[in-house]
Amino acid sequence: MSDELIVHGFAGIGWSEALRDLGLADVGLELNTAACRTRVGAGHATIQCDVAQYPTWVFKGRTGGKIDSPPCPGFGKSGKKLGLLDLPLVHQAIEDLSRGKDTRAAINAACRDWRSILTAEPMRWHYDLQPEWICMEQVPSVLPVWEQYAEILGRWGYSAETGVLDAADYGLGQVRKRAVLVASRVAEVALPAPTHGGLGQPPHVAMADVIGWGYTQRPAPTVTGGGTATGGAEPFGNGTRQAMKRHIGTPLWLDRDLPHLRPTVAECARLQGFRPELRFAGGQGQQILQAGNAVVSAAANLAPAAQLEVAA
């Protein structure tokens, strides 16, 4: 295990809490003020900055691990999905950065969504720092981008694996599919094997078993950041809520004493697998945004997969 720094771009809180459970610590680069306050309050080293503008030389020669979860709204199932239209440009930026050519400004000017170029940003850091191991996460539609990263990292001598993992398969009471990449230049890597829902394994954890209401025989739907750039009041989307309503009054549903299907911030945090004592900074919208946008605790399986040549 490396004693060097774990540098964490687009930090949020999720990866850092997962690393904490493993006895590891990161240095998080994060722009959002509320998220930075949450991180500091939870004891995580934090630099408030724009990751795309921050110099890599600060960490050169000191980086053991590199973690990134770039913003995903432009690539998700909801909204305008402009990021999907930008994917060819993102691929070009990644290839250019992998050869030491920084074309981010010109490519960003051609993108339809200003966040799209951020999915190429980790390659700048990988090229400059050559970390010992790498973990990345995004929505499933970004898997082809992670596959491009893996091909490039393979050229550089890394062992790399990509795939789509569902947090429910690792004991979380929430369906949450994400494209992931793990890579290491010192060990062979493999994605962690599922622990729940398979033959001979414990069943998936039900939503009602986690927060006391909802589905009784299946995990919760994916918790979101609330639908806007500053969070929002509905961590479950409209289509999801309509599907949930169809189960009310059946044995597949445990009701609550409230007339809506909106989980509290604390319930969102539990569905994400966070420890009870974690406190989110900011107003309610900002808290929901942080909880819903965070990598879930199941991500703890990825760091040792990259770092220790084991599947936790």
PDB file of C-alpha atoms in Angstrom, residues 2-183:
ATOM      1  CA  SER A   2       1.364   3.395  -0.966  1.00  0.00           C
ATOM      2  CA  ASP A   3       1.970   6.027   1.719  1.00  0.00           C
ATOM      3  CA  GLU A   4       1.646   8.788  -0.869  1.00  0.00           C
ATOM      4  CA  LEU A   5      -1.302  11.151  -1.279  1.00  0.00           C
ATOM      5  CA  ILE A   6      -4.698  10.188  -2.649  1.00  0.00           C
ATOM      6  CA  VAL A   7      -5.685  13.169  -4.791  1.00  0.00           C
ATOM      7  CA  HIS A   8      -9.442  13.443  -5.295  1.00  0.00           C
ATOM      8  CA  GLY A   9     -10.925  15.631  -8.027  1.00  0.00           C
ATOM      9  CA  PHE A  10     -14.576  16.787  -7.994  1.00  0.00           C
ATOM     10  CA  ALA A  11     -14.475  15.587  -4.425  1.00  0.00           C
ATOM     11  CA  GLY A  12     -17.912  15.844  -2.852  1.00  0.00           C
ATOM     12  CA  ILE A  13     -18.182  13.589   0.195  1.00  0.00           C
ATOM     13  CA  GLY A  14     -18.842  10.007  -0.939  1.00  0.00           C
ATOM     14  CA  TRP A  15     -15.428   8.667  -1.904  1.00  0.00           C
ATOM     15  CA  SER A  16     -13.857  10.323   1.136  1.00  0.00           C
ATOM     16  CA  GLU A  17     -16.285   8.650   3.530  1.00  0.00           C
ATOM     17  CA  ALA A  18     -15.638   5.299   1.820  1.00  0.00           C
ATOM     18  CA  LEU A  19     -11.885   5.778   2.149  1.00  0.00           C
ATOM     19  CA  ARG A  20     -12.313   6.708   5.811  1.00  0.00           C
ATOM     20  CA  ASP A  21     -13.934   3.334   6.427  1.00  0.00           C
ATOM     21  CA  LEU A  22     -10.816   1.721   4.959  1.00  0.00           C
ATOM     22  CA  GLY A  23      -8.461   3.742   7.162  1.00  0.00           C
ATOM     23  CA  LEU A  24      -7.368   5.900   4.210  1.00  0.00           C
ATOM     24  CA  ALA A  25      -7.526   9.664   3.664  1.00  0.00           C
ATOM     25  CA  ASP A  26      -7.633  11.847   0.585  1.00  0.00           C
ATOM     26  CA  VAL A  27      -7.015  15.460  -0.377  1.00  0.00           C
ATOM     27  CA  GLY A  28     -10.229  16.655  -1.996  1.00  0.00           C
ATOM     28  CA  LEU A  29     -10.460  19.346  -4.677  1.00  0.00           C
ATOM     29  CA  GLU A  30     -13.991  20.765  -4.688  1.00  0.00           C
ATOM     30  CA  LEU A  31     -15.585  23.987  -5.937  1.00  0.00           C
ATOM     31  CA  ASN A  32     -18.951  24.030  -4.150  1.00  0.00           C
ATOM     32  CA  THR A  33     -18.789  25.944  -0.859  1.00  0.00           C
ATOM     33  CA  ALA A  34     -21.399  23.859   0.975  1.00  0.00           C
ATOM     34  CA  ALA A  35     -19.690  20.632  -0.088  1.00  0.00           C
ATOM     35  CA  CYS A  36     -16.353  21.996   1.131  1.00  0.00           C
ATOM     36  CA  ARG A  37     -17.916  22.841   4.501  1.00  0.00           C
ATOM     37  CA  THR A  38     -19.351  19.335   4.723  1.00  0.00           C
ATOM     38  CA  ARG A  39     -15.977  17.810   3.967  1.00  0.00           C
ATOM     39  CA  VAL A  40     -14.131  19.947   6.499  1.00  0.00           C
ATOM     40  CA  GLY A  41     -16.766  19.223   9.147  1.00  0.00           C
ATOM     41  CA  ALA A  42     -16.313  15.511   8.488  1.00  0.00           C
ATOM     42  CA  GLY A  43     -12.544  15.795   8.886  1.00  0.00           C
ATOM     43  CA  HIS A  44     -11.483  15.469   5.240  1.00  0.00           C
ATOM     44  CA  ALA A  45      -8.582  17.524   3.870  1.00  0.00           C
ATOM     45  CA  THR A  46     -10.055  19.950   1.333  1.00  0.00           C
ATOM     46  CA  ILE A  47      -8.889  22.531  -1.208  1.00  0.00           C
ATOM     47  CA  GLN A  48     -11.687  24.737  -2.547  1.00  0.00           C
ATOM     48  CA  CYS A  49     -10.879  25.313  -6.200  1.00  0.00           C
ATOM     49  CA  ASP A  50     -11.877  24.778  -9.814  1.00  0.00           C
ATOM     50  CA  VAL A  51     -10.292  21.405 -10.618  1.00  0.00           C
ATOM     51  CA  ALA A  52      -9.882  22.383 -14.272  1.00  0.00           C
ATOM     52  CA  GLN A  53      -7.811  25.447 -13.294  1.00  0.00           C
ATOM     53  CA  TYR A  54      -5.766  23.938 -10.462  1.00  0.00           C
ATOM     54  CA  PRO A  55      -2.103  23.128 -11.239  1.00  0.00           C
ATOM     55  CA  THR A  56      -1.053  19.486 -11.193  1.00  0.00           C
ATOM     56  CA  TRP A  57       2.558  20.219 -10.205  1.00  0.00           C
ATOM     57  CA  VAL A  58       1.449  20.741  -6.594  1.00  0.00           C
ATOM     58  CA  PHE A  59       1.071  16.957  -6.296  1.00  0.00           C
ATOM     59  CA  LYS A  60       3.780  15.801  -8.686  1.00  0.00           C
ATOM     60  CA  GLY A  61       5.899  13.002  -7.246  1.00  0.00           C
ATOM     61  CA  ARG A  62       3.571  12.647  -4.254  1.00  0.00           C
ATOM     62  CA  THR A  63       0.452  11.017  -5.728  1.00  0.00           C
ATOM     63  CA  GLY A  64      -0.211   7.386  -4.898  1.00  0.00           C
ATOM     64  CA  GLY A  65      -3.889   7.312  -5.884  1.00  0.00           C
ATOM     65  CA  LYS A  66      -6.151   9.464  -8.060  1.00  0.00           C
ATOM     66  CA  ILE A  67      -9.953   9.506  -7.805  1.00  0.00           C
ATOM     67  CA  ASP A  68     -12.431  11.395  -9.976  1.00  0.00           C
ATOM     68  CA  SER A  69     -16.225  11.584 -10.308  1.00  0.00           C
ATOM     69  CA  PRO A  70     -16.822  14.404 -12.818  1.00  0.00           C
ATOM     70  CA  PRO A  71     -20.255  16.074 -12.991  1.00  0.00           C
ATOM     71  CA  CYS A  72     -22.804  13.837 -14.694  1.00  0.00           C
ATOM     72  CA  PRO A  73     -26.037  15.831 -15.391  1.00  0.00           C
ATOM     73  CA  GLY A  74     -25.310  16.303 -19.082  1.00  0.00           C
ATOM     74  CA  PHE A  75     -24.927  12.547 -19.559  1.00  0.00           C
ATOM     75  CA  GLY A  76     -27.846  11.389 -17.397  1.00  0.00           C
ATOM     76  CA  LYS A  77     -31.275  10.082 -18.394  1.00  0.00           C
ATOM     77  CA  SER A  78     -33.089  13.318 -17.532  1.00  0.00           C
ATOM     78  CA  GLY A  79     -32.713  16.869 -18.805  1.00  0.00           C
ATOM     79  CA  LYS A  80     -31.490  17.943 -22.220  1.00  0.00           C
ATOM     80  CA  LYS A  81     -28.742  15.263 -22.413  1.00  0.00           C
ATOM     81  CA  LEU A  82     -26.457  17.659 -24.263  1.00  0.00           C
ATOM     82  CA  GLY A  83     -23.422  15.888 -22.872  1.00  0.00           C
ATOM     83  CA  LEU A  84     -24.257  12.835 -24.976  1.00  0.00           C
ATOM     84  CA  LEU A  85     -24.046  14.992 -28.085  1.00  0.00           C
ATOM     85  CA  ASP A  86     -20.650  16.230 -26.880  1.00  0.00           C
ATOM     86  CA  LEU A  87     -19.130  12.755 -26.484  1.00  0.00           C
ATOM     87  CA  PRO A  88     -17.067  12.876 -29.725  1.00  0.00           C
ATOM     88  CA  LEU A  89     -15.511  16.125 -28.511  1.00  0.00           C
ATOM     89  CA  VAL A  90     -14.820  14.628 -25.087  1.00  0.00           C
ATOM     90  CA  HIS A  91     -13.098  11.651 -26.723  1.00  0.00           C
ATOM     91  CA  GLN A  92     -10.919  14.029 -28.750  1.00  0.00           C
ATOM     92  CA  ALA A  93      -9.948  16.057 -25.671  1.00  0.00           C
ATOM     93  CA  ILE A  94      -8.969  12.874 -23.794  1.00  0.00           C
ATOM     94  CA  GLU A  95      -6.814  11.626 -26.666  1.00  0.00           C
ATOM     95  CA  ASP A  96      -5.126  15.023 -26.970  1.00  0.00           C
ATOM     96  CA  LEU A  97      -4.447  15.266 -23.227  1.00  0.00           C
ATOM     97  CA  SER A  98      -3.036  11.726 -23.203  1.00  0.00           C
ATOM     98  CA  ARG A  99      -0.352  12.990 -25.607  1.00  0.00           C
ATOM     99  CA  GLY A 100       0.406  16.145 -23.634  1.00  0.00           C
ATOM    100  CA  LYS A 101      -1.621  18.409 -25.922  1.00  0.00           C
ATOM    101  CA  ASP A 102      -4.061  20.673 -24.051  1.00  0.00           C
ATOM    102  CA  THR A 103      -6.967  21.475 -26.362  1.00  0.00           C
ATOM    103  CA  ARG A 104      -9.535  21.867 -23.584  1.00  0.00           C
ATOM    104  CA  ALA A 105     -10.340  25.532 -24.260  1.00  0.00           C
ATOM    105  CA  ALA A 106     -11.043  25.090 -27.972  1.00  0.00           C
ATOM    106  CA  ILE A 107     -13.008  21.875 -27.480  1.00  0.00           C
ATOM    107  CA  ASN A 108     -14.998  23.327 -24.590  1.00  0.00           C
ATOM    108  CA  ALA A 109     -16.039  26.246 -26.820  1.00  0.00           C
ATOM    109  CA  ALA A 110     -17.529  23.725 -29.243  1.00  0.00           C
ATOM    110  CA  CYS A 111     -19.379  21.716 -26.581  1.00  0.00           C
ATOM    111  CA  ARG A 112     -23.122  22.157 -26.104  1.00  0.00           C
ATOM    112  CA  ASP A 113     -22.890  21.596 -22.335  1.00  0.00           C
ATOM    113  CA  TRP A 114     -20.123  23.420 -20.425  1.00  0.00           C
ATOM    114  CA  ARG A 115     -19.751  20.455 -18.045  1.00  0.00           C
ATOM    115  CA  SER A 116     -18.910  17.940 -20.769  1.00  0.00           C
ATOM    116  CA  ILE A 117     -15.223  18.842 -20.960  1.00  0.00           C
ATOM    117  CA  LEU A 118     -14.856  18.038 -17.246  1.00  0.00           C
ATOM    118  CA  THR A 119     -15.116  14.326 -18.060  1.00  0.00           C
ATOM    119  CA  ALA A 120     -11.837  14.718 -19.963  1.00  0.00           C
ATOM    120  CA  GLU A 121     -10.201  16.631 -17.111  1.00  0.00           C
ATOM    121  CA  PRO A 122      -8.854  13.552 -15.228  1.00  0.00           C
ATOM    122  CA  MET A 123      -6.595  12.714 -18.182  1.00  0.00           C
ATOM    123  CA  ARG A 124      -4.645  15.929 -17.617  1.00  0.00           C
ATOM    124  CA  TRP A 125      -3.884  14.731 -14.091  1.00  0.00           C
ATOM    125  CA  HIS A 126      -3.122  11.153 -15.116  1.00  0.00           C
ATOM    126  CA  TYR A 127      -0.671  12.318 -17.774  1.00  0.00           C
ATOM    127  CA  ASP A 128       1.124  14.721 -15.448  1.00  0.00           C
ATOM    128  CA  LEU A 129       1.109  12.675 -12.215  1.00  0.00           C
ATOM    129  CA  GLN A 130       1.183   9.027 -13.347  1.00  0.00           C
ATOM    130  CA  PRO A 131      -0.482   7.891 -10.098  1.00  0.00           C
ATOM    131  CA  GLU A 132       0.047   4.381  -8.771  1.00  0.00           C
ATOM    132  CA  TRP A 133      -3.686   3.622  -8.956  1.00  0.00           C
ATOM    133  CA  ILE A 134      -6.818   5.266 -10.342  1.00  0.00           C
ATOM    134  CA  CYS A 135     -10.566   5.032  -9.636  1.00  0.00           C
ATOM    135  CA  MET A 136     -13.267   6.867 -11.600  1.00  0.00           C
ATOM    136  CA  GLU A 137     -17.074   6.863 -11.572  1.00  0.00           C
ATOM    137  CA  GLN A 138     -19.860   8.352 -13.685  1.00  0.00           C
ATOM    138  CA  VAL A 139     -23.343   7.518 -14.996  1.00  0.00           C
ATOM    139  CA  PRO A 140     -23.595   4.374 -17.188  1.00  0.00           C
ATOM    140  CA  SER A 141     -23.713   6.280 -20.495  1.00  0.00           C
ATOM    141  CA  VAL A 142     -20.106   7.390 -19.898  1.00  0.00           C
ATOM    142  CA  LEU A 143     -18.795   3.789 -20.001  1.00  0.00           C
ATOM    143  CA  PRO A 144     -17.376   4.240 -23.559  1.00  0.00           C
ATOM    144  CA  VAL A 145     -15.319   7.161 -22.237  1.00  0.00           C
ATOM    145  CA  TRP A 146     -13.968   5.048 -19.385  1.00  0.00           C
ATOM    146  CA  GLU A 147     -13.123   2.355 -21.948  1.00  0.00           C
ATOM    147  CA  GLN A 148     -11.092   4.949 -23.843  1.00  0.00           C
ATOM    148  CA  TYR A 149      -9.274   5.854 -20.618  1.00  0.00           C
ATOM    149  CA  ALA A 150      -8.579   2.148 -19.996  1.00  0.00           C
ATOM    150  CA  GLU A 151      -7.128   1.703 -23.486  1.00  0.00           C
ATOM    151  CA  ILE A 152      -4.830   4.693 -23.000  1.00  0.00           C
ATOM    152  CA  LEU A 153      -3.789   3.593 -19.516  1.00  0.00           C
ATOM    153  CA  GLY A 154      -3.035   0.161 -20.948  1.00  0.00           C
ATOM    154  CA  ARG A 155      -0.622   1.812 -23.386  1.00  0.00           C
ATOM    155  CA  TRP A 156       1.137   3.321 -20.397  1.00  0.00           C
ATOM    156  CA  GLY A 157       1.546  -0.022 -18.648  1.00  0.00           C
ATOM    157  CA  TYR A 158      -1.479   0.060 -16.324  1.00  0.00           C
ATOM    158  CA  SER A 159      -3.797  -2.842 -15.642  1.00  0.00           C
ATOM    159  CA  ALA A 160      -7.299  -1.409 -16.085  1.00  0.00           C
ATOM    160  CA  GLU A 161     -10.884  -2.657 -15.880  1.00  0.00           C
ATOM    161  CA  THR A 162     -14.188  -0.935 -16.619  1.00  0.00           C
ATOM    162  CA  GLY A 163     -17.818  -1.888 -16.153  1.00  0.00           C
ATOM    163  CA  VAL A 164     -21.218  -0.866 -14.836  1.00  0.00           C
ATOM    164  CA  LEU A 165     -21.783  -1.724 -11.172  1.00  0.00           C
ATOM    165  CA  ASP A 166     -25.046  -1.508  -9.228  1.00  0.00           C
ATOM    166  CA  ALA A 167     -24.687  -0.470  -5.579  1.00  0.00           C
ATOM    167  CA  ALA A 168     -27.620  -2.746  -4.689  1.00  0.00           C
ATOM    168  CA  ASP A 169     -25.419  -5.718  -5.610  1.00  0.00           C
ATOM    169  CA  TYR A 170     -23.032  -4.693  -2.823  1.00  0.00           C
ATOM    170  CA  GLY A 171     -25.537  -4.431   0.027  1.00  0.00           C
ATOM    171  CA  LEU A 172     -26.906  -0.913  -0.409  1.00  0.00           C
ATOM    172  CA  GLY A 173     -30.669  -0.463  -0.130  1.00  0.00           C
ATOM    173  CA  GLN A 174     -30.785   1.516  -3.382  1.00  0.00           C
ATOM    174  CA  VAL A 175     -30.541   0.689  -7.077  1.00  0.00           C
ATOM    175  CA  ARG A 176     -27.688   2.837  -8.314  1.00  0.00           C
ATOM    176  CA  LYS A 177     -25.877   1.847 -11.501  1.00  0.00           C
ATOM    177  CA  ARG A 178     -22.639   3.606 -12.326  1.00  0.00           C
ATOM    178  CA  ALA A 179     -19.876   3.194 -14.871  1.00  0.00           C
ATOM    179  CA  VAL A 180     -16.565   2.677 -13.101  1.00  0.00           C
ATOM    180  CA  LEU A 181     -12.898   2.353 -13.933  1.00  0.00           C
ATOM    181  CA  VAL A 182     -10.127   0.957 -11.764  1.00  0.00           C
ATOM    182  CA  ALA A 183      -6.484   0.902 -12.828  1.00  0.00           C
TER     183      ALA A 183
END
